[in-house]
């Protein structure tokens, strides 16, 4: 379980960085239009985005191809729970808890991830990790501040249908 959780998270880190590159950004930018951190921000994606995220199909391949599916199911479940938490405001105002989770457990906290959803191009291209922030720290893409971003979400003037089906 732990090996799968860490390996898939590292692959996701690179997968997410790729989604921020010019050729893939159109598929991913809809996710960054949310102006508040909540569970709806988690699922704000185009129809096509899910096909490109490794933690969805990486764990699915493990479930179907290997004899013991439990580690992959547990890893996918934990990632889904952390994804909901990461896109929430739960525990974001408690600096001690945030620092403990971020610095001691290397978890990507909602506060850290909110910087990734800031409307600043510098912060949008930081904190790519899903569950762990250690890969951002390793590759120098980690951004932290005691404050919260003032403005969340990138402007995108498109109809709902276009955002979901044809964002490119």
PDB file of C-alpha atoms in Angstrom:
ATOM      1  CA  UNK A   1       0.000   0.000   0.000  1.00  0.00           C
ATOM      2  CA  UNK A   2       2.590   2.568   1.099  1.00  0.00           C
ATOM      3  CA  UNK A   3       4.831   1.918  -1.906  1.00  0.00           C
ATOM      4  CA  UNK A   4       1.877   2.264  -4.276  1.00  0.00           C
ATOM      5  CA  UNK A   5       0.666   5.404  -2.491  1.00  0.00           C
ATOM      6  CA  UNK A   6       4.068   7.122  -2.754  1.00  0.00           C
ATOM      7  CA  UNK A   7       4.907   5.970  -6.304  1.00  0.00           C
ATOM      8  CA  UNK A   8       1.505   6.950  -7.714  1.00  0.00           C
ATOM      9  CA  UNK A   9       1.777  10.295  -5.923  1.00  0.00           C
ATOM     10  CA  UNK A  10       5.205  10.949  -7.456  1.00  0.00           C
ATOM     11  CA  UNK A  11       3.940  10.038 -10.913  1.00  0.00           C
ATOM     12  CA  UNK A  12       0.953  12.317 -10.291  1.00  0.00           C
ATOM     13  CA  UNK A  13       3.301  15.172  -9.359  1.00  0.00           C
ATOM     14  CA  UNK A  14       4.897  14.969 -12.827  1.00  0.00           C
ATOM     15  CA  UNK A  15       1.531  14.338 -14.461  1.00  0.00           C
ATOM     16  CA  UNK A  16       0.153  17.499 -12.841  1.00  0.00           C
ATOM     17  CA  UNK A  17       3.182  19.563 -13.856  1.00  0.00           C
ATOM     18  CA  UNK A  18       2.652  18.374 -17.431  1.00  0.00           C
ATOM     19  CA  UNK A  19      -0.989  19.511 -17.262  1.00  0.00           C
ATOM     20  CA  UNK A  20       0.310  23.031 -16.570  1.00  0.00           C
ATOM     21  CA  UNK A  21       2.408  23.074 -19.747  1.00  0.00           C
ATOM     22  CA  UNK A  22       1.114  24.961 -22.766  1.00  0.00           C
ATOM     23  CA  UNK A  23      -0.027  21.895 -24.749  1.00  0.00           C
ATOM     24  CA  UNK A  24      -2.067  20.426 -21.883  1.00  0.00           C
ATOM     25  CA  UNK A  25      -3.190  23.564 -20.052  1.00  0.00           C
ATOM     26  CA  UNK A  26      -6.479  23.873 -21.969  1.00  0.00           C
ATOM     27  CA  UNK A  27      -7.586  20.519 -20.569  1.00  0.00           C
ATOM     28  CA  UNK A  28      -6.737  21.509 -17.005  1.00  0.00           C
ATOM     29  CA  UNK A  29      -7.427  25.250 -16.727  1.00  0.00           C
ATOM     30  CA  UNK A  30     -11.137  24.749 -15.984  1.00  0.00           C
ATOM     31  CA  UNK A  31     -10.115  23.211 -12.649  1.00  0.00           C
ATOM     32  CA  UNK A  32      -8.417  26.506 -11.778  1.00  0.00           C
ATOM     33  CA  UNK A  33     -11.488  28.685 -12.330  1.00  0.00           C
ATOM     34  CA  UNK A  34     -12.983  27.971  -8.913  1.00  0.00           C
ATOM     35  CA  UNK A  35     -12.997  31.112  -6.774  1.00  0.00           C
ATOM     36  CA  UNK A  36     -13.251  29.243  -3.476  1.00  0.00           C
ATOM     37  CA  UNK A  37     -11.795  26.083  -2.052  1.00  0.00           C
ATOM     38  CA  UNK A  38     -14.551  23.530  -1.545  1.00  0.00           C
ATOM     39  CA  UNK A  39     -15.453  20.014  -2.627  1.00  0.00           C
ATOM     40  CA  UNK A  40     -16.888  21.376  -5.872  1.00  0.00           C
ATOM     41  CA  UNK A  41     -13.419  22.617  -6.821  1.00  0.00           C
ATOM     42  CA  UNK A  42     -12.229  19.003  -6.662  1.00  0.00           C
ATOM     43  CA  UNK A  43     -14.543  17.872  -9.431  1.00  0.00           C
ATOM     44  CA  UNK A  44     -14.399  21.035 -11.555  1.00  0.00           C
ATOM     45  CA  UNK A  45     -12.788  19.521 -14.628  1.00  0.00           C
ATOM     46  CA  UNK A  46     -13.402  18.980 -18.289  1.00  0.00           C
ATOM     47  CA  UNK A  47     -14.875  15.716 -19.464  1.00  0.00           C
ATOM     48  CA  UNK A  48     -11.440  14.747 -20.809  1.00  0.00           C
ATOM     49  CA  UNK A  49      -9.236  15.573 -17.830  1.00  0.00           C
ATOM     50  CA  UNK A  50      -9.877  12.353 -15.919  1.00  0.00           C
ATOM     51  CA  UNK A  51      -8.378  10.297 -18.720  1.00  0.00           C
ATOM     52  CA  UNK A  52      -5.030  11.990 -18.156  1.00  0.00           C
ATOM     53  CA  UNK A  53      -4.586  11.711 -14.393  1.00  0.00           C
ATOM     54  CA  UNK A  54      -2.418   8.779 -13.431  1.00  0.00           C
ATOM     55  CA  UNK A  55      -3.872   8.167  -9.980  1.00  0.00           C
ATOM     56  CA  UNK A  56      -7.207   7.270 -11.578  1.00  0.00           C
ATOM     57  CA  UNK A  57      -6.014   4.782 -14.153  1.00  0.00           C
ATOM     58  CA  UNK A  58      -2.814   3.746 -12.339  1.00  0.00           C
ATOM     59  CA  UNK A  59      -4.734   2.352  -9.387  1.00  0.00           C
ATOM     60  CA  UNK A  60      -7.406   0.881 -11.682  1.00  0.00           C
ATOM     61  CA  UNK A  61      -4.747  -1.074 -13.585  1.00  0.00           C
ATOM     62  CA  UNK A  62      -3.397  -2.406 -10.279  1.00  0.00           C
ATOM     63  CA  UNK A  63      -6.861  -3.486  -9.159  1.00  0.00           C
ATOM     64  CA  UNK A  64      -7.551  -5.446 -12.335  1.00  0.00           C
ATOM     65  CA  UNK A  65      -4.122  -6.928 -13.059  1.00  0.00           C
ATOM     66  CA  UNK A  66      -2.764  -7.940  -9.676  1.00  0.00           C
ATOM     67  CA  UNK A  67      -3.899 -10.689  -7.336  1.00  0.00           C
ATOM     68  CA  UNK A  68      -4.326  -8.477  -4.288  1.00  0.00           C
ATOM     69  CA  UNK A  69      -6.393  -5.414  -5.135  1.00  0.00           C
ATOM     70  CA  UNK A  70      -6.693  -4.172  -1.540  1.00  0.00           C
ATOM     71  CA  UNK A  71      -3.585  -1.917  -1.536  1.00  0.00           C
ATOM     72  CA  UNK A  72      -4.716  -0.194  -4.730  1.00  0.00           C
ATOM     73  CA  UNK A  73      -8.284   0.253  -3.519  1.00  0.00           C
ATOM     74  CA  UNK A  74      -7.023   1.618  -0.195  1.00  0.00           C
ATOM     75  CA  UNK A  75      -4.580   3.955  -1.960  1.00  0.00           C
ATOM     76  CA  UNK A  76      -7.262   5.242  -4.347  1.00  0.00           C
ATOM     77  CA  UNK A  77      -9.712   5.713  -1.467  1.00  0.00           C
ATOM     78  CA  UNK A  78      -7.190   7.591   0.660  1.00  0.00           C
ATOM     79  CA  UNK A  79      -6.233   9.779  -2.319  1.00  0.00           C
ATOM     80  CA  UNK A  80      -9.906  10.583  -2.983  1.00  0.00           C
ATOM     81  CA  UNK A  81     -10.445  11.520   0.684  1.00  0.00           C
ATOM     82  CA  UNK A  82      -7.303  13.660   0.741  1.00  0.00           C
ATOM     83  CA  UNK A  83      -8.383  15.290  -2.531  1.00  0.00           C
ATOM     84  CA  UNK A  84     -11.677  16.368  -0.963  1.00  0.00           C
ATOM     85  CA  UNK A  85      -9.826  17.638   2.115  1.00  0.00           C
ATOM     86  CA  UNK A  86      -7.136  19.410   0.061  1.00  0.00           C
ATOM     87  CA  UNK A  87      -9.819  21.360  -1.817  1.00  0.00           C
ATOM     88  CA  UNK A  88     -11.604  22.371   1.385  1.00  0.00           C
ATOM     89  CA  UNK A  89     -10.962  24.990   4.042  1.00  0.00           C
ATOM     90  CA  UNK A  90     -10.932  22.438   6.862  1.00  0.00           C
ATOM     91  CA  UNK A  91      -8.116  23.163   9.372  1.00  0.00           C
ATOM     92  CA  UNK A  92      -6.674  25.951   7.222  1.00  0.00           C
ATOM     93  CA  UNK A  93      -6.715  28.588   9.956  1.00  0.00           C
ATOM     94  CA  UNK A  94      -4.906  26.520  12.561  1.00  0.00           C
ATOM     95  CA  UNK A  95      -1.249  27.347  11.911  1.00  0.00           C
ATOM     96  CA  UNK A  96       0.118  24.720  14.334  1.00  0.00           C
ATOM     97  CA  UNK A  97      -1.909  21.910  12.765  1.00  0.00           C
ATOM     98  CA  UNK A  98      -1.030  23.069   9.242  1.00  0.00           C
ATOM     99  CA  UNK A  99       2.670  23.234  10.048  1.00  0.00           C
ATOM    100  CA  UNK A 100       2.624  19.796  11.671  1.00  0.00           C
ATOM    101  CA  UNK A 101       0.805  18.183   8.742  1.00  0.00           C
ATOM    102  CA  UNK A 102       2.909  19.951   6.143  1.00  0.00           C
ATOM    103  CA  UNK A 103       6.354  19.832   7.743  1.00  0.00           C
ATOM    104  CA  UNK A 104       6.266  16.609   9.760  1.00  0.00           C
ATOM    105  CA  UNK A 105       3.928  14.396   7.729  1.00  0.00           C
ATOM    106  CA  UNK A 106       4.690  16.049   4.355  1.00  0.00           C
ATOM    107  CA  UNK A 107       0.990  16.238   3.521  1.00  0.00           C
ATOM    108  CA  UNK A 108      -0.244  18.747   0.964  1.00  0.00           C
ATOM    109  CA  UNK A 109      -2.587  20.732   3.180  1.00  0.00           C
ATOM    110  CA  UNK A 110      -5.596  22.750   2.024  1.00  0.00           C
ATOM    111  CA  UNK A 111      -3.648  25.901   2.848  1.00  0.00           C
ATOM    112  CA  UNK A 112      -0.693  24.815   0.695  1.00  0.00           C
ATOM    113  CA  UNK A 113      -2.964  23.729  -2.117  1.00  0.00           C
ATOM    114  CA  UNK A 114      -4.929  26.977  -2.033  1.00  0.00           C
ATOM    115  CA  UNK A 115      -1.769  28.711  -3.297  1.00  0.00           C
ATOM    116  CA  UNK A 116      -1.863  26.402  -6.309  1.00  0.00           C
ATOM    117  CA  UNK A 117      -5.362  27.773  -7.008  1.00  0.00           C
ATOM    118  CA  UNK A 118      -4.343  31.406  -6.554  1.00  0.00           C
ATOM    119  CA  UNK A 119      -4.824  33.743  -9.498  1.00  0.00           C
ATOM    120  CA  UNK A 120      -1.076  34.472  -9.477  1.00  0.00           C
ATOM    121  CA  UNK A 121       0.809  32.706 -12.275  1.00  0.00           C
ATOM    122  CA  UNK A 122       3.770  32.142  -9.941  1.00  0.00           C
ATOM    123  CA  UNK A 123       1.729  30.291  -7.331  1.00  0.00           C
ATOM    124  CA  UNK A 124      -0.445  28.423  -9.860  1.00  0.00           C
ATOM    125  CA  UNK A 125       2.788  26.804 -11.009  1.00  0.00           C
ATOM    126  CA  UNK A 126       3.665  25.546  -7.537  1.00  0.00           C
ATOM    127  CA  UNK A 127       2.428  22.875  -5.119  1.00  0.00           C
ATOM    128  CA  UNK A 128       1.637  20.269  -7.777  1.00  0.00           C
ATOM    129  CA  UNK A 129       1.589  17.319  -5.383  1.00  0.00           C
ATOM    130  CA  UNK A 130      -1.639  15.505  -4.690  1.00  0.00           C
ATOM    131  CA  UNK A 131      -1.138  13.913  -1.298  1.00  0.00           C
ATOM    132  CA  UNK A 132       2.462  14.671  -0.402  1.00  0.00           C
ATOM    133  CA  UNK A 133       4.387  17.921  -0.635  1.00  0.00           C
ATOM    134  CA  UNK A 134       7.792  16.247  -0.488  1.00  0.00           C
ATOM    135  CA  UNK A 135       8.079  16.087  -4.277  1.00  0.00           C
ATOM    136  CA  UNK A 136       7.402  19.812  -4.587  1.00  0.00           C
ATOM    137  CA  UNK A 137      10.084  20.417  -1.984  1.00  0.00           C
ATOM    138  CA  UNK A 138      12.464  18.064  -3.786  1.00  0.00           C
ATOM    139  CA  UNK A 139      11.943  19.768  -7.161  1.00  0.00           C
ATOM    140  CA  UNK A 140      11.720  23.303  -5.727  1.00  0.00           C
ATOM    141  CA  UNK A 141       8.112  23.917  -6.753  1.00  0.00           C
ATOM    142  CA  UNK A 142       6.830  24.158  -3.186  1.00  0.00           C
ATOM    143  CA  UNK A 143       5.344  27.478  -2.079  1.00  0.00           C
ATOM    144  CA  UNK A 144       4.301  28.251   1.469  1.00  0.00           C
ATOM    145  CA  UNK A 145       3.113  31.302   3.326  1.00  0.00           C
ATOM    146  CA  UNK A 146       1.515  32.001   6.676  1.00  0.00           C
ATOM    147  CA  UNK A 147      -1.158  33.922   4.780  1.00  0.00           C
ATOM    148  CA  UNK A 148      -3.812  32.688   2.401  1.00  0.00           C
ATOM    149  CA  UNK A 149      -4.036  33.833  -1.207  1.00  0.00           C
ATOM    150  CA  UNK A 150      -6.209  36.910  -1.511  1.00  0.00           C
ATOM    151  CA  UNK A 151      -7.849  35.893  -4.779  1.00  0.00           C
ATOM    152  CA  UNK A 152      -8.525  32.340  -5.950  1.00  0.00           C
ATOM    153  CA  UNK A 153      -9.407  31.231  -9.443  1.00  0.00           C
ATOM    154  CA  UNK A 154      -8.381  32.183 -12.925  1.00  0.00           C
ATOM    155  CA  UNK A 155     -10.843  34.052 -15.126  1.00  0.00           C
ATOM    156  CA  UNK A 156     -12.189  32.022 -18.028  1.00  0.00           C
ATOM    157  CA  UNK A 157     -14.989  33.443 -20.133  1.00  0.00           C
ATOM    158  CA  UNK A 158     -16.608  30.412 -21.740  1.00  0.00           C
ATOM    159  CA  UNK A 159     -20.014  28.829 -21.583  1.00  0.00           C
ATOM    160  CA  UNK A 160     -20.491  25.924 -19.184  1.00  0.00           C
ATOM    161  CA  UNK A 161     -20.841  23.444 -22.064  1.00  0.00           C
ATOM    162  CA  UNK A 162     -17.667  24.687 -23.719  1.00  0.00           C
ATOM    163  CA  UNK A 163     -15.752  24.472 -20.415  1.00  0.00           C
ATOM    164  CA  UNK A 164     -16.823  20.880 -19.887  1.00  0.00           C
ATOM    165  CA  UNK A 165     -16.690  19.532 -23.442  1.00  0.00           C
ATOM    166  CA  UNK A 166     -14.464  21.752 -25.596  1.00  0.00           C
ATOM    167  CA  UNK A 167     -12.124  23.921 -23.502  1.00  0.00           C
ATOM    168  CA  UNK A 168      -9.450  24.055 -26.218  1.00  0.00           C
TER     169      UNK A 168
END
